[in-house]
Coordinates of C-alpha atoms and ligand atoms in Angstrom, one line a residue:
X23 CA 132.0 -59.4 -207.9
X24 CA 135.3 -60.3 -209.3
X25 CA 136.1 -64.4 -209.5
X26 CA 137.0 -65.6 -206.6
X27 CA 139.4 -68.2 -208.2
X28 CA 143.2 -67.4 -208.7
X29 CA 143.5 -67.4 -212.9
X30 CA 147.1 -69.4 -211.8
X31 CA 144.9 -72.2 -209.9
X32 CA 142.8 -72.6 -212.8
X33 CA 144.7 -72.9 -215.5
X34 CA 147.8 -74.7 -216.7
X35 CA 149.0 -73.8 -220.4
X36 CA 152.5 -73.9 -220.5
X37 CA 152.6 -70.1 -222.2
X38 CA 150.7 -68.6 -219.8
X39 CA 152.8 -70.1 -217.3
X40 CA 155.7 -68.4 -219.0
X41 CA 154.2 -65.3 -219.5
X42 CA 152.7 -64.5 -215.9
X43 CA 156.2 -65.7 -214.2
X44 CA 158.0 -64.0 -217.1
X45 CA 155.8 -60.3 -216.0
X46 CA 156.2 -60.6 -212.3
X47 CA 159.6 -61.2 -212.8
X48 CA 159.7 -57.2 -214.3
X49 CA 157.5 -56.6 -211.9
X50 CA 159.5 -57.7 -209.1
X51 CA 163.0 -56.2 -210.3
X52 CA 160.6 -53.1 -210.4
X53 CA 159.9 -53.4 -206.9
X54 CA 163.8 -53.6 -205.7
X55 CA 164.1 -50.3 -207.5
X56 CA 161.3 -48.9 -205.8
X57 CA 163.0 -50.1 -202.2
X58 CA 166.1 -48.5 -203.5
X59 CA 164.1 -44.9 -204.5
X60 CA 162.5 -45.3 -201.0
X61 CA 165.9 -45.8 -198.7
X62 CA 166.8 -43.4 -201.2
X63 CA 164.5 -40.7 -200.0
X64 CA 164.6 -41.5 -196.7
X65 CA 168.2 -43.3 -195.1
X66 CA 170.9 -42.6 -197.7
X67 CA 173.8 -40.7 -197.2
X68 CA 174.0 -37.8 -199.8
X69 CA 177.4 -38.7 -201.3
X70 CA 175.1 -42.2 -201.9
X71 CA 173.7 -40.6 -205.1
X72 CA 175.8 -41.7 -208.1
X73 CA 175.9 -45.2 -206.9
X74 CA 171.9 -45.4 -206.8
X75 CA 171.8 -43.9 -209.8
X76 CA 174.0 -46.2 -211.1
X77 CA 171.7 -49.1 -209.2
X78 CA 168.5 -48.1 -210.5
X79 CA 169.5 -47.2 -214.2
X80 CA 170.6 -50.8 -214.4
X81 CA 166.6 -52.7 -213.1
X82 CA 165.6 -50.3 -215.1
X83 CA 167.0 -51.6 -217.8
X84 CA 166.7 -55.4 -216.8
X85 CA 162.7 -54.2 -215.8
X86 CA 162.4 -53.0 -219.5
X87 CA 164.4 -55.4 -221.1
X88 CA 162.2 -58.4 -219.5
X89 CA 159.0 -56.9 -220.8
X90 CA 160.2 -56.0 -224.3
X91 CA 162.7 -58.9 -225.4
X92 CA 161.2 -61.3 -227.8
X93 CA 160.3 -64.1 -225.8
X94 CA 157.5 -62.2 -224.2
X95 CA 155.6 -60.9 -227.4
X96 CA 156.0 -64.7 -229.1
X97 CA 153.8 -66.0 -225.5
X98 CA 151.6 -62.9 -225.5
X99 CA 150.8 -63.7 -228.9
X100 CA 150.5 -67.4 -228.2
X101 CA 148.5 -67.2 -224.9
X102 CA 145.7 -64.5 -227.2
X103 CA 145.3 -67.8 -229.4
X104 CA 144.1 -69.9 -227.0
X105 CA 140.4 -70.1 -226.7
X106 CA 140.5 -71.4 -223.1
X107 CA 142.2 -68.3 -222.1
X108 CA 140.6 -65.5 -223.9
X109 CA 137.1 -66.8 -225.1
X110 CA 135.4 -65.6 -221.9
X111 CA 136.1 -61.6 -221.9
X112 CA 135.7 -60.8 -218.6
X113 CA 137.8 -63.9 -217.3
X114 CA 140.7 -63.1 -215.5
X115 CA 143.1 -64.8 -217.4
X116 CA 141.9 -62.9 -220.4
X117 CA 141.8 -59.7 -218.6
X118 CA 145.7 -60.5 -217.7
X119 CA 146.7 -61.1 -221.1
X120 CA 144.7 -57.8 -222.4
X121 CA 146.9 -55.6 -220.0
X122 CA 149.7 -56.8 -220.7
X123 CA 149.6 -56.5 -224.2
X124 CA 148.7 -53.1 -223.3
X125 CA 152.0 -52.4 -221.8
X126 CA 153.8 -54.6 -223.9
X127 CA 153.1 -52.6 -227.0
X128 CA 153.1 -49.0 -225.3
X129 CA 157.3 -50.0 -223.7
X130 CA 157.8 -51.6 -227.8
X131 CA 156.2 -48.4 -229.2
X132 CA 159.8 -46.2 -227.5
X133 CA 163.2 -46.9 -229.7
X134 CA 165.2 -48.1 -226.8
X135 CA 168.1 -44.8 -227.9
X136 CA 164.5 -42.2 -226.9
X137 CA 164.4 -43.8 -223.9
X138 CA 168.4 -43.8 -222.5
X139 CA 167.8 -39.5 -224.0
X140 CA 164.6 -39.2 -222.2
X141 CA 166.8 -40.6 -218.5
X142 CA 170.0 -38.3 -218.9
X143 CA 167.5 -35.5 -219.9
X144 CA 164.8 -35.9 -216.9
X145 CA 168.3 -36.1 -214.7
X146 CA 169.9 -33.1 -216.1
X147 CA 167.1 -30.9 -216.3
X148 CA 165.8 -31.7 -213.2
X149 CA 169.1 -30.0 -212.2
X150 CA 168.8 -27.4 -213.8
X151 CA 165.3 -26.4 -212.5
X152 CA 166.2 -26.6 -208.8
X153 CA 168.7 -24.3 -209.3
X154 CA 166.3 -21.9 -211.4
X155 CA 163.4 -22.4 -208.8
X156 CA 166.4 -21.2 -206.2
X157 CA 167.3 -18.4 -207.9
X158 CA 163.4 -17.8 -208.8
X159 CA 164.1 -17.6 -212.6
X160 CA 162.5 -19.1 -215.2
X161 CA 165.2 -18.2 -217.8
X162 CA 167.6 -20.4 -216.5
X163 CA 165.1 -23.4 -217.1
X164 CA 163.5 -22.4 -220.2
X165 CA 166.2 -24.0 -222.3
X166 CA 165.3 -27.5 -220.5
X167 CA 161.7 -27.5 -221.0
X168 CA 162.1 -26.6 -224.0
X169 CA 164.4 -29.7 -224.4
X170 CA 161.4 -31.6 -222.2
X171 CA 158.8 -30.3 -225.1
X172 CA 160.4 -31.1 -227.8
X173 CA 161.5 -34.6 -226.5
X174 CA 157.5 -35.6 -225.2
X175 CA 156.3 -34.4 -228.1
X176 CA 158.7 -36.5 -230.1
X177 CA 157.3 -39.4 -227.7
X178 CA 154.4 -38.5 -228.4
X179 CA 154.1 -39.3 -231.9
X180 CA 155.8 -42.9 -231.2
X181 CA 152.6 -43.8 -229.3
X182 CA 150.2 -41.6 -231.5
X183 CA 146.8 -40.5 -231.1
X184 CA 143.1 -41.1 -231.8
X185 CA 142.1 -38.7 -234.8
X186 CA 139.6 -36.6 -233.0
X187 CA 142.6 -36.7 -229.8
X188 CA 145.8 -34.5 -229.2
X189 CA 149.8 -35.0 -228.4
X190 CA 148.7 -35.3 -224.9
X191 CA 146.5 -38.1 -224.7
X192 CA 149.1 -40.2 -226.1
X193 CA 151.1 -39.2 -222.8
X194 CA 148.5 -39.6 -220.1
X195 CA 148.0 -42.9 -221.4
X196 CA 150.8 -43.9 -219.3
X197 CA 149.4 -42.1 -216.2
X198 CA 145.3 -42.7 -216.8
X199 CA 144.7 -45.5 -218.9
X200 CA 141.9 -43.9 -221.5
X201 CA 141.8 -40.3 -220.3
X202 CA 142.0 -37.7 -222.9
X203 CA 142.3 -34.2 -223.1
X204 CA 139.1 -33.2 -224.3
X205 CA 137.6 -35.3 -221.8
X206 CA 139.2 -34.0 -218.7
X207 CA 138.1 -31.0 -220.4
X208 CA 134.7 -32.0 -220.7
X209 CA 135.1 -32.6 -216.6
X210 CA 136.5 -29.8 -215.4
X211 CA 134.8 -26.9 -217.6
X212 CA 131.9 -27.3 -215.5
X213 CA 133.8 -27.2 -212.3
X214 CA 135.5 -24.7 -212.4
X215 CA 132.1 -22.6 -212.8
X216 CA 130.8 -23.7 -209.9
X217 CA 134.5 -23.7 -208.2
X218 CA 134.7 -20.2 -208.8
X219 CA 131.3 -19.0 -207.6
X220 CA 132.2 -21.3 -204.2
X221 CA 135.2 -20.2 -203.6
X222 CA 133.8 -16.3 -204.4
X223 CA 130.8 -16.9 -201.6
X224 CA 133.3 -18.6 -199.3
X225 CA 136.5 -15.3 -199.4
X226 CA 132.9 -12.9 -199.0
X227 CA 132.4 -14.4 -195.7
X228 CA 131.2 -12.6 -192.6
X229 CA 132.3 -15.5 -190.2
X230 CA 134.7 -17.1 -191.2
X231 CA 136.4 -19.9 -188.6
X232 CA 139.0 -18.9 -186.6
X233 CA 143.0 -20.2 -187.9
X234 CA 144.2 -20.6 -184.8
X235 CA 144.2 -24.7 -184.7
X236 CA 146.7 -24.3 -187.3
X237 CA 149.4 -21.7 -185.5
X238 CA 149.7 -23.7 -182.6
X239 CA 153.1 -25.1 -181.2
X240 CA 153.7 -29.0 -180.6
X241 CA 156.4 -31.2 -179.9
X242 CA 157.3 -32.6 -183.5
X243 CA 158.0 -36.4 -181.2
X244 CA 154.4 -35.5 -180.0
X245 CA 153.1 -35.1 -183.1
X246 CA 154.6 -38.3 -184.6
X247 CA 152.7 -40.0 -181.5
X248 CA 149.7 -39.4 -182.3
X249 CA 149.7 -39.3 -186.3
X250 CA 150.9 -43.3 -185.2
X251 CA 148.1 -43.7 -183.3
X252 CA 145.6 -42.4 -186.3
X253 CA 146.5 -44.4 -189.0
X254 CA 146.3 -47.8 -187.7
X255 CA 143.1 -46.6 -186.3
X256 CA 142.1 -45.7 -189.9
X257 CA 143.4 -49.3 -190.6
X258 CA 147.5 -48.9 -191.9
X259 CA 149.2 -51.8 -190.7
X260 CA 152.0 -51.5 -189.6
X261 CA 153.0 -55.4 -189.7
X262 CA 153.2 -55.0 -193.5
X263 CA 154.3 -51.0 -193.4
X264 CA 157.0 -48.5 -192.1
X265 CA 155.8 -45.0 -191.7
X266 CA 159.1 -42.8 -192.0
X267 CA 159.4 -39.3 -192.6
X268 CA 161.0 -37.8 -195.3
X269 CA 160.8 -33.6 -197.4
X270 CA 158.1 -34.5 -199.7
X271 CA 155.6 -36.7 -198.0
X272 CA 155.0 -39.8 -200.7
X273 CA 154.2 -44.0 -200.7
X274 CA 156.0 -47.0 -202.1
X275 CA 154.2 -50.1 -202.1
X276 CA 156.3 -53.0 -203.1
X277 CA 153.6 -55.7 -202.2
X278 CA 150.6 -55.6 -200.4
X279 CA 153.0 -57.4 -197.5
X280 CA 155.7 -54.6 -197.8
X281 CA 154.4 -50.5 -198.1
X282 CA 156.4 -48.1 -197.3
X283 CA 154.6 -44.9 -196.5
X284 CA 156.4 -41.5 -195.7
X285 CA 155.1 -38.1 -193.7
X286 CA 156.1 -34.3 -192.8
X287 CA 156.4 -32.9 -189.2
X288 CA 156.8 -28.9 -188.4
X289 CA 156.0 -27.5 -184.7
X290 CA 153.3 -25.3 -185.7
X291 CA 151.7 -27.3 -188.2
X292 CA 150.0 -30.3 -187.0
X293 CA 147.3 -30.2 -189.2
X294 CA 150.0 -30.2 -192.0
X295 CA 151.3 -33.8 -190.7
X296 CA 147.7 -35.5 -189.7
X297 CA 147.0 -34.2 -193.3
X298 CA 149.7 -35.6 -195.0
X299 CA 149.7 -38.9 -193.1
X300 CA 146.0 -39.6 -193.8
X301 CA 146.5 -39.0 -197.4
X302 CA 149.3 -41.4 -197.5
X303 CA 147.9 -44.2 -195.3
X304 CA 144.8 -43.9 -198.0
X305 CA 147.7 -44.4 -200.6
X306 CA 148.5 -47.1 -198.9
X307 CA 145.5 -48.3 -197.8
X308 CA 145.2 -49.8 -201.2
X309 CA 148.1 -50.5 -202.3
X310 CA 148.0 -53.5 -198.8
X311 CA 144.8 -53.8 -199.8
X312 CA 145.8 -55.4 -203.4
X313 CA 144.6 -59.3 -204.1
X314 CA 147.5 -60.9 -203.6
X315 CA 146.6 -63.7 -205.9
X316 CA 147.7 -62.2 -208.4
X317 CA 150.4 -60.2 -207.2
X318 CA 152.6 -58.8 -209.4
X319 CA 150.5 -59.0 -212.3
X320 CA 148.0 -56.5 -213.8
X321 CA 144.4 -57.9 -211.0
X322 CA 146.9 -57.6 -208.2
X323 CA 148.0 -53.4 -208.8
X324 CA 146.7 -50.4 -208.6
X325 CA 144.2 -49.1 -212.0
X326 CA 145.6 -46.0 -212.2
X327 CA 147.4 -42.6 -210.4
X328 CA 143.4 -40.7 -210.4
X329 CA 142.3 -43.8 -208.5
X330 CA 145.2 -44.2 -206.4
X331 CA 144.9 -39.8 -205.6
X332 CA 141.0 -40.6 -205.3
X333 CA 141.9 -43.3 -202.0
X334 CA 143.8 -40.7 -200.4
X335 CA 142.3 -37.8 -200.9
X336 CA 139.1 -40.0 -199.1
X337 CA 140.8 -40.1 -196.2
X338 CA 142.8 -37.4 -196.3
X339 CA 139.3 -35.4 -196.5
X340 CA 136.2 -37.0 -196.3
X341 CA 137.0 -38.9 -193.6
X342 CA 139.8 -36.2 -192.0
X343 CA 138.2 -33.5 -192.6
X344 CA 134.9 -34.1 -191.2
X345 CA 132.7 -33.1 -188.2
X346 CA 132.4 -36.6 -186.6
X347 CA 135.9 -37.5 -187.7
X348 CA 136.6 -34.5 -185.7
X349 CA 134.6 -35.9 -182.6
X350 CA 136.7 -38.8 -182.5
X351 CA 140.2 -37.0 -182.7
X352 CA 139.5 -34.0 -181.0
X353 CA 139.5 -35.7 -177.0
X354 CA 142.9 -36.9 -178.2
X355 CA 145.1 -33.3 -179.0
X356 CA 144.7 -33.1 -175.7
X357 CA 145.5 -37.1 -174.5
X358 CA 149.2 -36.4 -177.1
X359 CA 149.4 -32.7 -176.0
X360 CA 147.8 -31.6 -173.2
X361 CA 147.1 -28.0 -171.9
X362 CA 148.6 -27.0 -175.3
X363 CA 145.7 -27.9 -177.4
X364 CA 143.8 -26.4 -174.5
X365 CA 142.4 -23.0 -175.1
X366 CA 140.4 -24.7 -178.8
X367 CA 137.0 -26.5 -178.8
X368 CA 136.1 -28.7 -181.6
X369 CA 134.1 -26.2 -183.8
X370 CA 137.3 -24.0 -183.8
X371 CA 140.0 -27.9 -185.0
X372 CA 136.7 -28.9 -187.1
X373 CA 136.9 -25.4 -188.8
X374 CA 140.4 -24.6 -189.2
X375 CA 141.5 -28.2 -190.4
X376 CA 138.9 -26.9 -193.4
X377 CA 140.3 -23.6 -194.0
X378 CA 140.2 -21.7 -197.4
X379 CA 142.6 -19.7 -199.1
X380 CA 144.2 -19.2 -202.1
X381 CA 147.2 -18.6 -202.1
X382 CA 150.2 -19.7 -204.8
X383 CA 151.6 -23.0 -204.0
X384 CA 149.2 -26.2 -205.3
X385 CA 150.6 -28.5 -202.4
X386 CA 148.8 -26.7 -199.6
X387 CA 146.1 -25.8 -201.2
X388 CA 143.0 -26.5 -199.4
X389 CA 140.2 -28.5 -200.9
X390 CA 138.5 -25.4 -202.0
X391 CA 141.1 -23.7 -204.5
X392 CA 143.5 -26.9 -204.8
X393 CA 141.7 -27.8 -208.4
X394 CA 142.3 -24.4 -209.9
X395 CA 145.8 -25.0 -209.5
X396 CA 145.7 -28.3 -211.3
X397 CA 143.0 -26.5 -214.5
X398 CA 145.8 -24.2 -215.1
X399 CA 148.7 -26.6 -215.2
X400 CA 146.6 -29.1 -217.5
X401 CA 145.7 -25.8 -220.1
X402 CA 149.4 -24.9 -220.3
X403 CA 150.8 -28.1 -220.8
X404 CA 148.0 -29.1 -223.6
X405 CA 149.1 -25.9 -225.1
X406 CA 152.8 -26.3 -225.1
X407 CA 152.2 -30.1 -226.6
X408 CA 149.9 -28.7 -229.2
X409 CA 152.2 -25.9 -230.0
X410 CA 150.0 -23.4 -229.5
X411 CA 152.0 -22.4 -226.6
X412 CA 155.0 -21.1 -226.6
X413 CA 158.3 -22.2 -223.5
X414 CA 159.0 -18.6 -223.0
X415 CA 155.4 -17.0 -223.0
X416 CA 154.8 -19.7 -220.0
X417 CA 155.9 -17.6 -217.3
X418 CA 152.7 -14.7 -218.2
X419 CA 150.5 -17.2 -219.2
X420 CA 151.3 -18.7 -215.7
X421 CA 150.6 -15.3 -214.1
X422 CA 147.3 -14.4 -215.7
X423 CA 145.6 -17.9 -215.3
X424 CA 146.4 -17.4 -211.4
X425 CA 144.7 -13.8 -211.4
X426 CA 141.9 -15.4 -213.3
X427 CA 141.3 -18.5 -211.1
X428 CA 142.0 -17.3 -207.5
X429 CA 142.5 -13.7 -208.4
X430 CA 145.9 -13.9 -207.2
X431 CA 149.2 -11.8 -208.1
X432 CA 152.2 -14.3 -208.3
X433 CA 154.8 -12.7 -206.8
X434 CA 158.2 -14.7 -208.4
X435 CA 159.1 -17.4 -211.0
X436 CA 159.7 -19.8 -207.4
X437 CA 156.1 -19.0 -206.1
X438 CA 155.1 -19.5 -209.7
X439 CA 155.6 -22.1 -213.2
X440 CA 158.8 -23.5 -211.3
X441 CA 156.9 -24.6 -208.4
X442 CA 156.0 -28.3 -209.6
X443 CA 158.9 -30.8 -210.3
X444 CA 156.9 -32.8 -212.9
X445 CA 157.7 -31.2 -215.8
X446 CA 161.7 -30.8 -215.2
X447 CA 160.9 -34.8 -214.9
X448 CA 159.8 -35.6 -218.6
X449 CA 156.4 -36.0 -217.4
X450 CA 153.5 -34.2 -218.4
X451 CA 150.0 -35.9 -219.3
X452 CA 150.5 -36.2 -215.0
X453 CA 148.3 -33.1 -213.4
X454 CA 144.6 -34.0 -214.3
X455 CA 144.8 -37.1 -211.7
X456 CA 145.4 -35.2 -208.5
X457 CA 141.3 -33.5 -209.8
X458 CA 140.2 -36.6 -211.3
X459 CA 141.0 -38.7 -207.5
X460 CA 139.4 -35.6 -206.0
X461 CA 136.5 -36.3 -208.4
X462 CA 136.2 -39.6 -207.7
X463 CA 136.8 -39.5 -203.9
X464 CA 133.6 -37.5 -203.3
X465 CA 131.7 -40.0 -205.8
X466 CA 133.3 -43.5 -204.1
X467 CA 132.4 -41.4 -200.8
X468 CA 128.7 -40.9 -201.7
X469 CA 128.5 -45.0 -203.0
X470 CA 129.6 -45.8 -199.4
X471 CA 127.7 -43.5 -197.8
X472 CA 123.9 -44.9 -200.3
X473 CA 125.5 -48.4 -199.0
X474 CA 126.6 -48.8 -195.6
X475 CA 124.0 -47.1 -193.6
X476 CA 125.7 -44.8 -190.9
X477 CA 129.0 -45.0 -192.1
X478 CA 129.7 -41.0 -191.2
X479 CA 128.7 -41.5 -187.7
X480 CA 130.6 -44.4 -186.9
X481 CA 133.5 -42.3 -187.4
X482 CA 133.0 -40.4 -184.6
X483 CA 133.3 -43.7 -182.3
X484 CA 136.6 -44.3 -184.4
X485 CA 134.6 -46.7 -186.6
X486 CA 136.6 -46.9 -189.7
X487 CA 136.8 -50.6 -190.5
X488 CA 133.4 -50.9 -192.5
X489 CA 134.7 -47.9 -195.1
X490 CA 138.5 -49.5 -194.9
X491 CA 136.5 -53.1 -196.4
X492 CA 134.7 -51.5 -198.9
X493 CA 136.7 -49.7 -200.8
X494 CA 138.9 -53.3 -199.8
X495 CA 135.8 -54.9 -201.7
X496 CA 134.7 -51.9 -204.4
X497 CA 137.6 -51.1 -205.4
X498 CA 141.2 -52.6 -204.3
X499 CA 140.6 -56.0 -204.6
X500 CA 139.5 -55.5 -208.7
X501 CA 143.2 -54.2 -209.5
X502 CA 143.2 -53.1 -213.1
X503 CA 140.2 -55.7 -213.7
X504 CA 138.5 -52.0 -214.9
X505 CA 139.7 -49.2 -216.9
X506 CA 138.7 -46.0 -214.4
X507 CA 136.1 -44.6 -215.7
X508 CA 134.6 -48.3 -215.9
X509 CA 135.0 -48.8 -212.3
X510 CA 133.6 -46.1 -210.7
X511 CA 130.1 -47.0 -213.4
X512 CA 130.8 -50.5 -211.7
X513 CA 130.9 -48.8 -208.1
X514 CA 128.7 -46.1 -208.1
X515 CA 126.1 -47.0 -210.3
X516 CA 127.3 -44.0 -212.6
X517 CA 129.6 -42.1 -215.1
X518 CA 132.5 -39.7 -213.6
X519 CA 130.5 -36.4 -213.1
X520 CA 131.7 -33.4 -211.2
X521 CA 128.7 -32.7 -209.1
X522 CA 129.4 -34.9 -206.6
X523 CA 132.6 -33.4 -205.4
X524 CA 130.9 -29.8 -206.1
X525 CA 127.6 -30.9 -203.9
X526 CA 130.1 -32.0 -201.2
X527 CA 131.9 -29.1 -200.8
X528 CA 129.3 -26.5 -200.9
X529 CA 127.9 -28.3 -198.0
X530 CA 130.6 -28.1 -196.2
X531 CA 131.7 -24.9 -196.9
X532 CA 128.1 -23.5 -196.1
X533 CA 127.8 -25.2 -192.7
X534 CA 131.1 -23.7 -191.5
X535 CA 131.8 -20.5 -193.0
X536 CA 128.1 -19.2 -192.3
X537 CA 127.3 -18.9 -196.2
Ligands
ZN624 ZN1 149.1 -38.8 -203.5

């Protein structure tokens, strides 16, 4: 599917060499900042926050300057004029130049003062958000959210949007290239109807699975050994990565040879540690599988947050919550936890790993309800940016939507509109990438099953390599060659469609809940 020769080995134009070197250096500065971010979340002493902020600010400025300086602009223009580099639109060189041009144009749209104002607002509003969340009091955060919405609307104006588009589109471009609110709405609308119907039937089941698996008390050191075993079994390469502990699990990829993930442990929730680890492993397997010949260039980097999330959700859910996975993994519970897990059988563990419970907190949501949390946030931020919703009305609208979508009464702002950090980081347009990831994961997995005979049966024998290789060839090695909707068509033969996720969920829950 992709050219096997590297761009560098086939071209010798000085402008190309200079442009790719400059871009790689900007990427290297960004990845050095990534190491500092990882250290901040895992190892740094608390008092280190102030000097760390200064280090990161300098690196962010240097990377931005490297990308947006006049010399880079001239080199891009020069490369765009060299027929050998750009005439074949599908060539590695042409794709690389187009993507660098895209990044350059985005970065230069925003005046330097706005970049500084955004960084300052992000640090202040995160601080006030954390306090407001602690006190479960939206009023403390309201003036800051007002400033955030105002700044984001100005930022969207700088980027601009299509005649039939809206401000949200301009901001989403940084997370999911080519994504518009109208397209998200067209994907989400059929999803919502069928999900609500499924949820209704699941909650009405007279034979729900046992929750005993999620109540086991298991020592944290044994949990860690267990999840490390699973991580390396599914393909996380510990020679090119680390697994550490943090409050909120995450993945940082600096290079395919150095990818860090974190997880978390609670004595009474091994399922959370396993799910978090497999989720971050999915992100890490993507990062470890990127094309090293193009390291630091667009063909050697992940294409979007939605596609990234498809990889994490695929390993976490389609693999890690499948019956076949548990046929392989169930004996390991005895191996690592002895009699502590001895009272449960395979059905109880598999059912417990797939329990459905409508609740307030997005990051703890099951597969059936997760996407409802995303739709609510998408509708609210879209309306805020359009000017159709006032900031002061957010808590009331939030509560109304939770009643409508999930049938639950939000008890306070901390469990409501203050639960997520994203808006306080001056970030809107991000949330739908989580649901797009779920949709892409189901559609990719369906294609993998068609192309790899006996794929799921292999999981029961601990055979995960065929899936990892398939994902590597079809998705990881492609880097930014195709925008996400096109990548989906190339890999699966069809545009993104919510039917794949819904068929998968309806099939699974019908069996588990006896629908
Ligand atoms: Zn993720």
